[in-house]
Amino acid sequence: MKINWGHSIIIVYAIFVGGILLLAYNSSQQKFDLVQSDYYGAELKYQKVIDATQRASNLAEALQVETKGSLLHITLPKNLQTNASKVAIEMYCIADEKGDMKKEKLVQNGVFDIELLSTMKGNYTLKLSVDNNGVNYYFEKKLML
């Protein structure tokens, strides 16, 4: 059986429409996680983070982060080790919102460990906010777990 050019055009058009419908269906099934649910309010407060990051970059030493098995060993710069510091830790998972972790600790000597979950694999951003005698410092470090 010989197919004429009219039937060929209809077949190509049907395949094209089917492909577009398949792409539309697949794109509607994708999930998009926002970094923060209240991103507008957080943006208004971001100047505090910029100032805290500047104070942290002015310190003589940098933040030290090591992975030791299922623990994340964090050492604050020496300037922040003299007094007790309130530390807010956020492990931001780039790929999935379910992998995020937030904790707060009171640190006495500037050295502490965070227990990592066994499901925490991949790229993470460690966001560390330190309140030392009323002065805020903000550190951010990329990690591969």
CSV table of N, CA and C in Angstrom, one decimal:
chain,number,residue,atom,x,y,z
A,1,MET,N,0.8,-1.2,0.0
A,1,MET,CA,0.0,0.0,0.0
A,1,MET,C,0.9,1.2,0.0
A,2,LYS,N,0.6,2.1,-0.8
A,2,LYS,CA,1.3,3.4,-1.0
A,2,LYS,C,0.6,4.5,-0.2
A,3,ILE,N,1.4,5.2,0.6
A,3,ILE,CA,0.9,6.4,1.4
A,3,ILE,C,1.2,7.6,0.6
A,4,ASN,N,0.1,8.4,0.3
A,4,ASN,CA,0.3,9.6,-0.4
A,4,ASN,C,0.8,10.8,0.5
A,5,TRP,N,1.2,11.9,0.0
A,5,TRP,CA,1.7,13.0,0.8
A,5,TRP,C,0.7,13.6,1.8
A,6,GLY,N,-0.6,13.5,1.5
A,6,GLY,CA,-1.6,14.0,2.4
A,6,GLY,C,-1.7,13.2,3.7
A,7,HIS,N,-1.7,11.9,3.5
A,7,HIS,CA,-1.7,11.0,4.7
A,7,HIS,C,-0.4,11.2,5.5
A,8,SER,N,0.8,11.4,4.9
A,8,SER,CA,2.0,11.6,5.6
A,8,SER,C,2.0,12.9,6.4
A,9,ILE,N,1.4,14.0,5.9
A,9,ILE,CA,1.3,15.2,6.6
A,9,ILE,C,0.4,15.0,7.8
A,10,ILE,N,-0.7,14.3,7.7
A,10,ILE,CA,-1.6,14.0,8.9
A,10,ILE,C,-0.9,13.2,9.9
A,11,ILE,N,-0.1,12.2,9.5
A,11,ILE,CA,0.7,11.4,10.5
A,11,ILE,C,1.7,12.2,11.2
A,12,VAL,N,2.5,13.0,10.5
A,12,VAL,CA,3.5,13.9,11.1
A,12,VAL,C,2.8,14.9,12.1
A,13,TYR,N,1.7,15.4,11.7
A,13,TYR,CA,1.0,16.4,12.5
A,13,TYR,C,0.5,15.7,13.8
A,14,ALA,N,0.0,14.5,13.7
A,14,ALA,CA,-0.5,13.7,14.8
A,14,ALA,C,0.6,13.4,15.8
A,15,ILE,N,1.8,13.0,15.2
A,15,ILE,CA,2.9,12.7,16.1
A,15,ILE,C,3.4,14.0,16.8
A,16,PHE,N,3.4,15.1,16.1
A,16,PHE,CA,3.8,16.4,16.7
A,16,PHE,C,2.8,16.8,17.8
A,17,VAL,N,1.5,16.7,17.6
A,17,VAL,CA,0.5,17.1,18.6
A,17,VAL,C,0.7,16.1,19.8
A,18,GLY,N,0.9,14.8,19.6
A,18,GLY,CA,1.0,13.9,20.7
A,18,GLY,C,2.3,14.2,21.5
A,19,GLY,N,3.4,14.6,20.8
A,19,GLY,CA,4.6,15.0,21.5
A,19,GLY,C,4.4,16.2,22.4
A,20,ILE,N,3.7,17.2,21.9
A,20,ILE,CA,3.5,18.4,22.6
A,20,ILE,C,2.6,18.1,23.8
A,21,LEU,N,1.6,17.3,23.7
A,21,LEU,CA,0.7,16.9,24.8
A,21,LEU,C,1.5,16.1,25.8
A,22,LEU,N,2.4,15.3,25.4
A,22,LEU,CA,3.2,14.5,26.4
A,22,LEU,C,4.1,15.5,27.1
A,23,LEU,N,4.8,16.4,26.5
A,23,LEU,CA,5.6,17.4,27.1
A,23,LEU,C,4.8,18.3,28.1
A,24,ALA,N,3.6,18.7,27.7
A,24,ALA,CA,2.8,19.5,28.6
A,24,ALA,C,2.4,18.7,29.9
A,25,TYR,N,2.1,17.4,29.7
A,25,TYR,CA,1.7,16.5,30.9
A,25,TYR,C,2.9,16.4,31.8
A,26,ASN,N,4.1,16.1,31.2
A,26,ASN,CA,5.3,15.9,32.0
A,26,ASN,C,5.7,17.1,32.8
A,27,SER,N,5.6,18.3,32.1
A,27,SER,CA,5.9,19.5,32.8
A,27,SER,C,4.9,19.9,33.9
A,28,SER,N,3.7,19.5,33.8
A,28,SER,CA,2.7,19.7,34.9
A,28,SER,C,3.0,18.8,36.1
A,29,GLN,N,3.7,17.7,35.9
A,29,GLN,CA,4.0,16.8,37.0
A,29,GLN,C,5.2,17.2,37.8
A,30,GLN,N,6.0,18.1,37.3
A,30,GLN,CA,7.2,18.5,38.0
A,30,GLN,C,6.9,19.3,39.3
A,31,LYS,N,7.7,19.1,40.3
A,31,LYS,CA,7.5,19.9,41.6
A,31,LYS,C,8.6,20.9,41.7
A,32,PHE,N,8.2,22.1,42.2
A,32,PHE,CA,9.2,23.2,42.4
A,32,PHE,C,9.1,23.6,43.8
A,33,ASP,N,10.2,23.5,44.5
A,33,ASP,CA,10.3,23.9,45.9
A,33,ASP,C,10.9,25.3,46.0
A,34,LEU,N,10.2,26.1,46.7
A,34,LEU,CA,10.7,27.5,46.9
A,34,LEU,C,11.8,27.4,48.0
A,35,VAL,N,12.7,28.2,48.0
A,35,VAL,CA,13.8,28.3,49.0
A,35,VAL,C,13.1,28.6,50.3
A,36,GLN,N,12.2,29.6,50.3
A,36,GLN,CA,11.5,30.0,51.5
A,36,GLN,C,10.1,30.2,51.1
A,37,SER,N,9.1,29.9,52.0
A,37,SER,CA,7.7,30.1,51.7
A,37,SER,C,7.4,31.6,51.8
A,38,ASP,N,8.1,32.3,52.6
A,38,ASP,CA,7.8,33.8,52.8
A,38,ASP,C,9.1,34.5,52.2
A,39,TYR,N,9.3,34.3,50.9
A,39,TYR,CA,10.5,34.9,50.4
A,39,TYR,C,10.5,36.4,50.3
A,40,TYR,N,9.4,37.1,50.2
A,40,TYR,CA,9.3,38.5,50.1
A,40,TYR,C,9.7,39.1,51.5
A,41,GLY,N,9.1,38.6,52.6
A,41,GLY,CA,9.5,39.1,53.9
A,41,GLY,C,10.9,38.8,54.3
A,42,ALA,N,11.5,37.7,53.8
A,42,ALA,CA,12.9,37.4,54.1
A,42,ALA,C,13.8,38.3,53.3
A,43,GLU,N,13.4,38.7,52.1
A,43,GLU,CA,14.2,39.6,51.3
A,43,GLU,C,14.3,41.0,52.0
A,44,LEU,N,13.2,41.4,52.6
A,44,LEU,CA,13.3,42.7,53.3
A,44,LEU,C,14.2,42.7,54.5
A,45,LYS,N,14.4,41.6,55.1
A,45,LYS,CA,15.3,41.4,56.3
A,45,LYS,C,16.7,41.0,55.9
A,46,TYR,N,17.0,40.9,54.6
A,46,TYR,CA,18.3,40.4,54.1
A,46,TYR,C,19.5,41.3,54.4
A,47,GLN,N,19.2,42.6,54.6
A,47,GLN,CA,20.4,43.5,54.9
A,47,GLN,C,21.1,43.1,56.2
A,48,LYS,N,20.4,42.5,57.1
A,48,LYS,CA,21.0,42.0,58.4
A,48,LYS,C,22.0,40.9,58.1
A,49,VAL,N,21.6,40.0,57.1
A,49,VAL,CA,22.4,38.9,56.7
A,49,VAL,C,23.7,39.4,56.0
A,50,ILE,N,23.5,40.4,55.2
A,50,ILE,CA,24.6,41.0,54.5
A,50,ILE,C,25.6,41.6,55.5
A,51,ASP,N,25.1,42.3,56.5
A,51,ASP,CA,26.0,42.9,57.5
A,51,ASP,C,26.7,41.8,58.3
A,52,ALA,N,26.0,40.7,58.7
A,52,ALA,CA,26.6,39.7,59.5
A,52,ALA,C,27.6,38.9,58.6
A,53,THR,N,27.4,38.8,57.3
A,53,THR,CA,28.4,38.1,56.5
A,53,THR,C,29.6,39.0,56.4
A,54,GLN,N,29.5,40.3,56.3
A,54,GLN,CA,30.6,41.2,56.3
A,54,GLN,C,31.4,41.1,57.5
A,55,ARG,N,30.8,41.0,58.7
A,55,ARG,CA,31.5,40.9,60.0
A,55,ARG,C,32.2,39.6,60.0
A,56,ALA,N,31.6,38.5,59.5
A,56,ALA,CA,32.3,37.2,59.5
A,56,ALA,C,33.5,37.2,58.6
A,57,SER,N,33.4,37.9,57.5
A,57,SER,CA,34.5,37.9,56.5
A,57,SER,C,35.7,38.8,57.1
A,58,ASN,N,35.4,39.7,58.0
A,58,ASN,CA,36.4,40.5,58.6
A,58,ASN,C,37.2,39.8,59.7
A,59,LEU,N,36.8,38.6,60.1
A,59,LEU,CA,37.5,37.9,61.2
A,59,LEU,C,38.8,37.4,60.7
A,60,ALA,N,39.7,37.2,61.6
A,60,ALA,CA,41.1,36.8,61.2
A,60,ALA,C,41.1,35.3,60.6
A,61,GLU,N,40.2,34.5,61.2
A,61,GLU,CA,40.2,33.1,60.8
A,61,GLU,C,38.9,32.8,60.1
A,62,ALA,N,38.8,31.7,59.4
A,62,ALA,CA,37.6,31.2,58.7
A,62,ALA,C,37.0,30.1,59.5
A,63,LEU,N,35.7,29.8,59.2
A,63,LEU,CA,35.0,28.7,59.8
A,63,LEU,C,35.6,27.4,59.2
A,64,GLN,N,35.7,26.4,60.1
A,64,GLN,CA,36.3,25.1,59.7
A,64,GLN,C,35.2,24.1,59.8
A,65,VAL,N,35.0,23.3,58.8
A,65,VAL,CA,33.9,22.3,58.7
A,65,VAL,C,34.5,21.0,58.2
A,66,GLU,N,34.4,19.9,59.0
A,66,GLU,CA,34.9,18.6,58.6
A,66,GLU,C,33.8,17.6,58.7
A,67,THR,N,33.7,16.6,57.8
A,67,THR,CA,32.8,15.5,57.9
A,67,THR,C,33.6,14.4,58.5
A,68,LYS,N,33.1,13.9,59.6
A,68,LYS,CA,33.7,12.7,60.3
A,68,LYS,C,32.6,11.6,60.5
A,69,GLY,N,32.5,10.7,59.5
A,69,GLY,CA,31.5,9.7,59.6
A,69,GLY,C,30.1,10.3,59.5
A,70,SER,N,29.3,10.1,60.5
A,70,SER,CA,27.9,10.6,60.5
A,70,SER,C,27.8,12.0,61.2
A,71,LEU,N,29.0,12.6,61.5
A,71,LEU,CA,29.0,13.8,62.2
A,71,LEU,C,29.6,14.9,61.3
A,72,LEU,N,29.1,16.1,61.5
A,72,LEU,CA,29.7,17.3,60.9
A,72,LEU,C,30.4,18.1,62.0
A,73,HIS,N,31.7,18.2,62.0
A,73,HIS,CA,32.5,18.8,63.0
A,73,HIS,C,32.7,20.3,62.6
A,74,ILE,N,32.2,21.2,63.4
A,74,ILE,CA,32.3,22.6,63.1
A,74,ILE,C,33.2,23.3,64.2
A,75,THR,N,34.1,24.1,63.7
A,75,THR,CA,35.0,24.9,64.6
A,75,THR,C,34.8,26.4,64.2
A,76,LEU,N,34.3,27.2,65.1
A,76,LEU,CA,34.2,28.6,64.9
A,76,LEU,C,35.6,29.3,64.9
A,77,PRO,N,35.7,30.5,64.3
A,77,PRO,CA,36.9,31.2,64.4
A,77,PRO,C,37.3,31.5,65.9
A,78,LYS,N,38.6,31.7,66.2
A,78,LYS,CA,39.0,31.9,67.5
A,78,LYS,C,38.4,33.1,68.2
A,79,ASN,N,38.1,34.2,67.5
A,79,ASN,CA,37.4,35.4,68.0
A,79,ASN,C,36.1,35.0,68.7
A,80,LEU,N,35.4,34.0,68.2
A,80,LEU,CA,34.1,33.6,68.6
A,80,LEU,C,34.1,32.5,69.7
A,81,GLN,N,35.3,32.0,70.0
A,81,GLN,CA,35.4,30.9,70.9
A,81,GLN,C,35.6,31.3,72.4
A,82,THR,N,35.7,32.6,72.7
A,82,THR,CA,35.9,33.0,74.0
A,82,THR,C,34.6,33.0,74.9
A,83,ASN,N,33.5,33.4,74.3
A,83,ASN,CA,32.2,33.5,75.0
A,83,ASN,C,31.3,32.4,74.5
A,84,ALA,N,30.2,32.2,75.3
A,84,ALA,CA,29.1,31.4,74.8
A,84,ALA,C,28.4,32.0,73.6
A,85,SER,N,28.1,31.2,72.6
A,85,SER,CA,27.5,31.7,71.4
A,85,SER,C,26.2,31.0,71.1
A,86,LYS,N,25.2,31.7,70.7
A,86,LYS,CA,24.0,31.0,70.3
A,86,LYS,C,24.1,30.8,68.8
A,87,VAL,N,24.0,29.5,68.3
A,87,VAL,CA,24.2,29.2,66.9
A,87,VAL,C,23.0,28.6,66.3
A,88,ALA,N,22.6,29.2,65.2
A,88,ALA,CA,21.4,28.6,64.4
A,88,ALA,C,22.0,28.0,63.2
A,89,ILE,N,21.8,26.7,63.0
A,89,ILE,CA,22.3,25.9,61.9
A,89,ILE,C,21.2,25.5,60.9
A,90,GLU,N,21.5,25.8,59.7
A,90,GLU,CA,20.5,25.3,58.6
A,90,GLU,C,21.3,24.6,57.6
A,91,MET,N,20.9,23.3,57.4
A,91,MET,CA,21.5,22.5,56.3
A,91,MET,C,20.5,22.6,55.1
A,92,TYR,N,20.8,23.4,54.1
A,92,TYR,CA,19.9,23.6,53.0
A,92,TYR,C,20.2,22.6,51.9
A,93,CYS,N,19.3,21.7,51.6
A,93,CYS,CA,19.5,20.7,50.5
A,93,CYS,C,19.0,21.4,49.2
A,94,ILE,N,19.9,21.4,48.2
A,94,ILE,CA,19.7,22.1,47.0
A,94,ILE,C,18.7,21.4,46.2
A,95,ALA,N,18.7,20.1,46.2
A,95,ALA,CA,17.8,19.2,45.3
A,95,ALA,C,16.4,19.0,45.9
A,96,ASP,N,16.2,18.9,47.2
A,96,ASP,CA,15.0,18.5,47.7
A,96,ASP,C,14.7,19.2,49.1
A,97,GLU,N,13.5,19.8,49.2
A,97,GLU,CA,13.2,20.5,50.5
A,97,GLU,C,13.1,19.5,51.7
A,98,LYS,N,12.8,18.3,51.4
A,98,LYS,CA,12.7,17.3,52.5
A,98,LYS,C,14.0,17.0,53.1
A,99,GLY,N,15.1,17.3,52.5
A,99,GLY,CA,16.4,17.1,53.0
A,99,GLY,C,16.9,18.2,53.9
A,100,ASP,N,16.2,19.3,54.0
A,100,ASP,CA,16.6,20.4,54.9
A,100,ASP,C,16.6,20.0,56.3
A,101,MET,N,17.5,20.7,57.1
A,101,MET,CA,17.6,20.5,58.5
A,101,MET,C,17.9,21.8,59.2
A,102,LYS,N,17.2,22.1,60.3
A,102,LYS,CA,17.4,23.3,61.1
A,102,LYS,C,17.6,22.9,62.5
A,103,LYS,N,18.6,23.5,63.2
A,103,LYS,CA,18.8,23.3,64.6
A,103,LYS,C,19.4,24.6,65.2
A,104,GLU,N,19.2,24.7,66.5
A,104,GLU,CA,19.8,25.8,67.3
A,104,GLU,C,20.5,25.2,68.5
A,105,LYS,N,21.7,25.8,68.8
A,105,LYS,CA,22.5,25.2,69.9
A,105,LYS,C,23.1,26.4,70.6
A,106,LEU,N,23.5,26.1,71.9
A,106,LEU,CA,24.3,27.1,72.7
A,106,LEU,C,25.7,26.5,72.8
A,107,VAL,N,26.7,27.1,72.2
A,107,VAL,CA,28.0,26.6,72.1
A,107,VAL,C,28.9,27.4,73.1
A,108,GLN,N,29.7,26.6,73.9
A,108,GLN,CA,30.5,27.2,74.9
A,108,GLN,C,31.9,27.5,74.5
A,109,ASN,N,32.5,26.6,73.8
A,109,ASN,CA,34.0,26.7,73.4
A,109,ASN,C,34.2,26.9,71.9
A,110,GLY,N,33.2,27.1,71.1
A,110,GLY,CA,33.3,27.3,69.7
A,110,GLY,C,33.5,26.1,68.9
A,111,VAL,N,33.4,24.9,69.5
A,111,VAL,CA,33.6,23.6,68.7
A,111,VAL,C,32.4,22.8,69.0
A,112,PHE,N,31.7,22.3,68.0
A,112,PHE,CA,30.6,21.4,68.2
A,112,PHE,C,30.4,20.5,67.0
A,113,ASP,N,29.5,19.5,67.2
A,113,ASP,CA,29.2,18.5,66.2
A,113,ASP,C,27.7,18.5,65.9
A,114,ILE,N,27.4,18.2,64.7
A,114,ILE,CA,26.0,18.0,64.3
A,114,ILE,C,25.9,16.6,63.7
A,115,GLU,N,24.9,15.9,64.2
A,115,GLU,CA,24.7,14.6,63.7
A,115,GLU,C,23.9,14.6,62.4
A,116,LEU,N,24.5,14.0,61.4
A,116,LEU,CA,23.9,14.0,60.0
A,116,LEU,C,23.0,12.7,59.9
A,117,LEU,N,21.9,12.9,59.2
A,117,LEU,CA,21.0,11.8,59.0
A,117,LEU,C,21.6,10.9,57.9
A,118,SER,N,21.2,9.6,57.9
A,118,SER,CA,21.7,8.7,56.9
A,118,SER,C,21.2,9.1,55.5
A,119,THR,N,20.0,9.8,55.4
A,119,THR,CA,19.4,10.1,54.2
A,119,THR,C,20.0,11.4,53.6
A,120,MET,N,20.9,12.0,54.3
A,120,MET,CA,21.5,13.3,53.8
A,120,MET,C,22.7,13.0,52.9
A,121,LYS,N,22.4,12.9,51.6
A,121,LYS,CA,23.4,12.7,50.6
A,121,LYS,C,23.2,13.7,49.5
A,122,GLY,N,24.3,14.2,48.9
A,122,GLY,CA,24.3,15.2,47.8
A,122,GLY,C,24.8,16.5,48.2
A,123,ASN,N,24.5,17.5,47.5
A,123,ASN,CA,24.9,18.9,47.7
A,123,ASN,C,24.1,19.6,48.7
A,124,TYR,N,24.8,20.2,49.7
A,124,TYR,CA,24.1,21.0,50.7
A,124,TYR,C,24.8,22.3,50.9
A,125,THR,N,24.1,23.3,51.4
A,125,THR,CA,24.7,24.5,51.8
A,125,THR,C,24.5,24.7,53.3
A,126,LEU,N,25.6,24.8,54.0
A,126,LEU,CA,25.5,25.0,55.5
A,126,LEU,C,25.4,26.5,55.7
A,127,LYS,N,24.3,26.9,56.4
A,127,LYS,CA,24.1,28.3,56.7
A,127,LYS,C,24.2,28.4,58.2
A,128,LEU,N,25.1,29.1,58.7
A,128,LEU,CA,25.4,29.2,60.2
A,128,LEU,C,25.3,30.6,60.6
A,129,SER,N,24.4,30.9,61.5
A,129,SER,CA,24.2,32.2,62.1
A,129,SER,C,24.7,32.1,63.6
A,130,VAL,N,25.6,33.0,63.9
A,130,VAL,CA,26.2,33.0,65.3
A,130,VAL,C,25.9,34.3,65.9
A,131,ASP,N,25.3,34.2,67.2
A,131,ASP,CA,25.1,35.4,68.0
A,131,ASP,C,26.1,35.4,69.1
A,132,ASN,N,27.1,36.2,69.1
A,132,ASN,CA,28.1,36.3,70.1
A,132,ASN,C,28.1,37.6,70.8
A,133,ASN,N,27.6,37.7,72.0
A,133,ASN,CA,27.5,38.9,72.8
A,133,ASN,C,26.6,40.0,72.1
A,134,GLY,N,25.6,39.6,71.5
A,134,GLY,CA,24.7,40.5,70.8
A,134,GLY,C,25.1,40.9,69.4
A,135,VAL,N,26.3,40.4,68.9
A,135,VAL,CA,26.8,40.7,67.6
A,135,VAL,C,26.6,39.5,66.7
A,136,ASN,N,25.9,39.6,65.6
A,136,ASN,CA,25.6,38.5,64.7
A,136,ASN,C,26.7,38.3,63.6
A,137,TYR,N,27.0,37.1,63.4
A,137,TYR,CA,27.9,36.6,62.3
A,137,TYR,C,27.2,35.6,61.5
A,138,TYR,N,27.4,35.6,60.2
A,138,TYR,CA,26.8,34.7,59.3
A,138,TYR,C,27.8,34.0,58.4
A,139,PHE,N,27.8,32.7,58.4
A,139,PHE,CA,28.7,31.9,57.6
A,139,PHE,C,27.9,31.0,56.6
A,140,GLU,N,28.4,30.9,55.4
A,140,GLU,CA,27.8,30.0,54.5
A,140,GLU,C,28.8,29.2,53.8
A,141,LYS,N,28.6,27.8,53.7
A,141,LYS,CA,29.6,27.0,53.1
A,141,LYS,C,29.0,25.9,52.3
A,142,LYS,N,29.5,25.6,51.2
A,142,LYS,CA,28.9,24.5,50.3
A,142,LYS,C,29.6,23.2,50.8
A,143,LEU,N,28.7,22.2,50.8
A,143,LEU,CA,29.2,20.8,51.3
A,143,LEU,C,28.7,19.8,50.3
A,144,MET,N,29.5,18.7,50.2
A,144,MET,CA,29.1,17.6,49.4
A,144,MET,C,29.1,16.4,50.3
A,145,LEU,N,28.0,15.9,50.7
A,145,LEU,CA,27.9,14.8,51.6
A,145,LEU,C,27.7,13.4,50.9
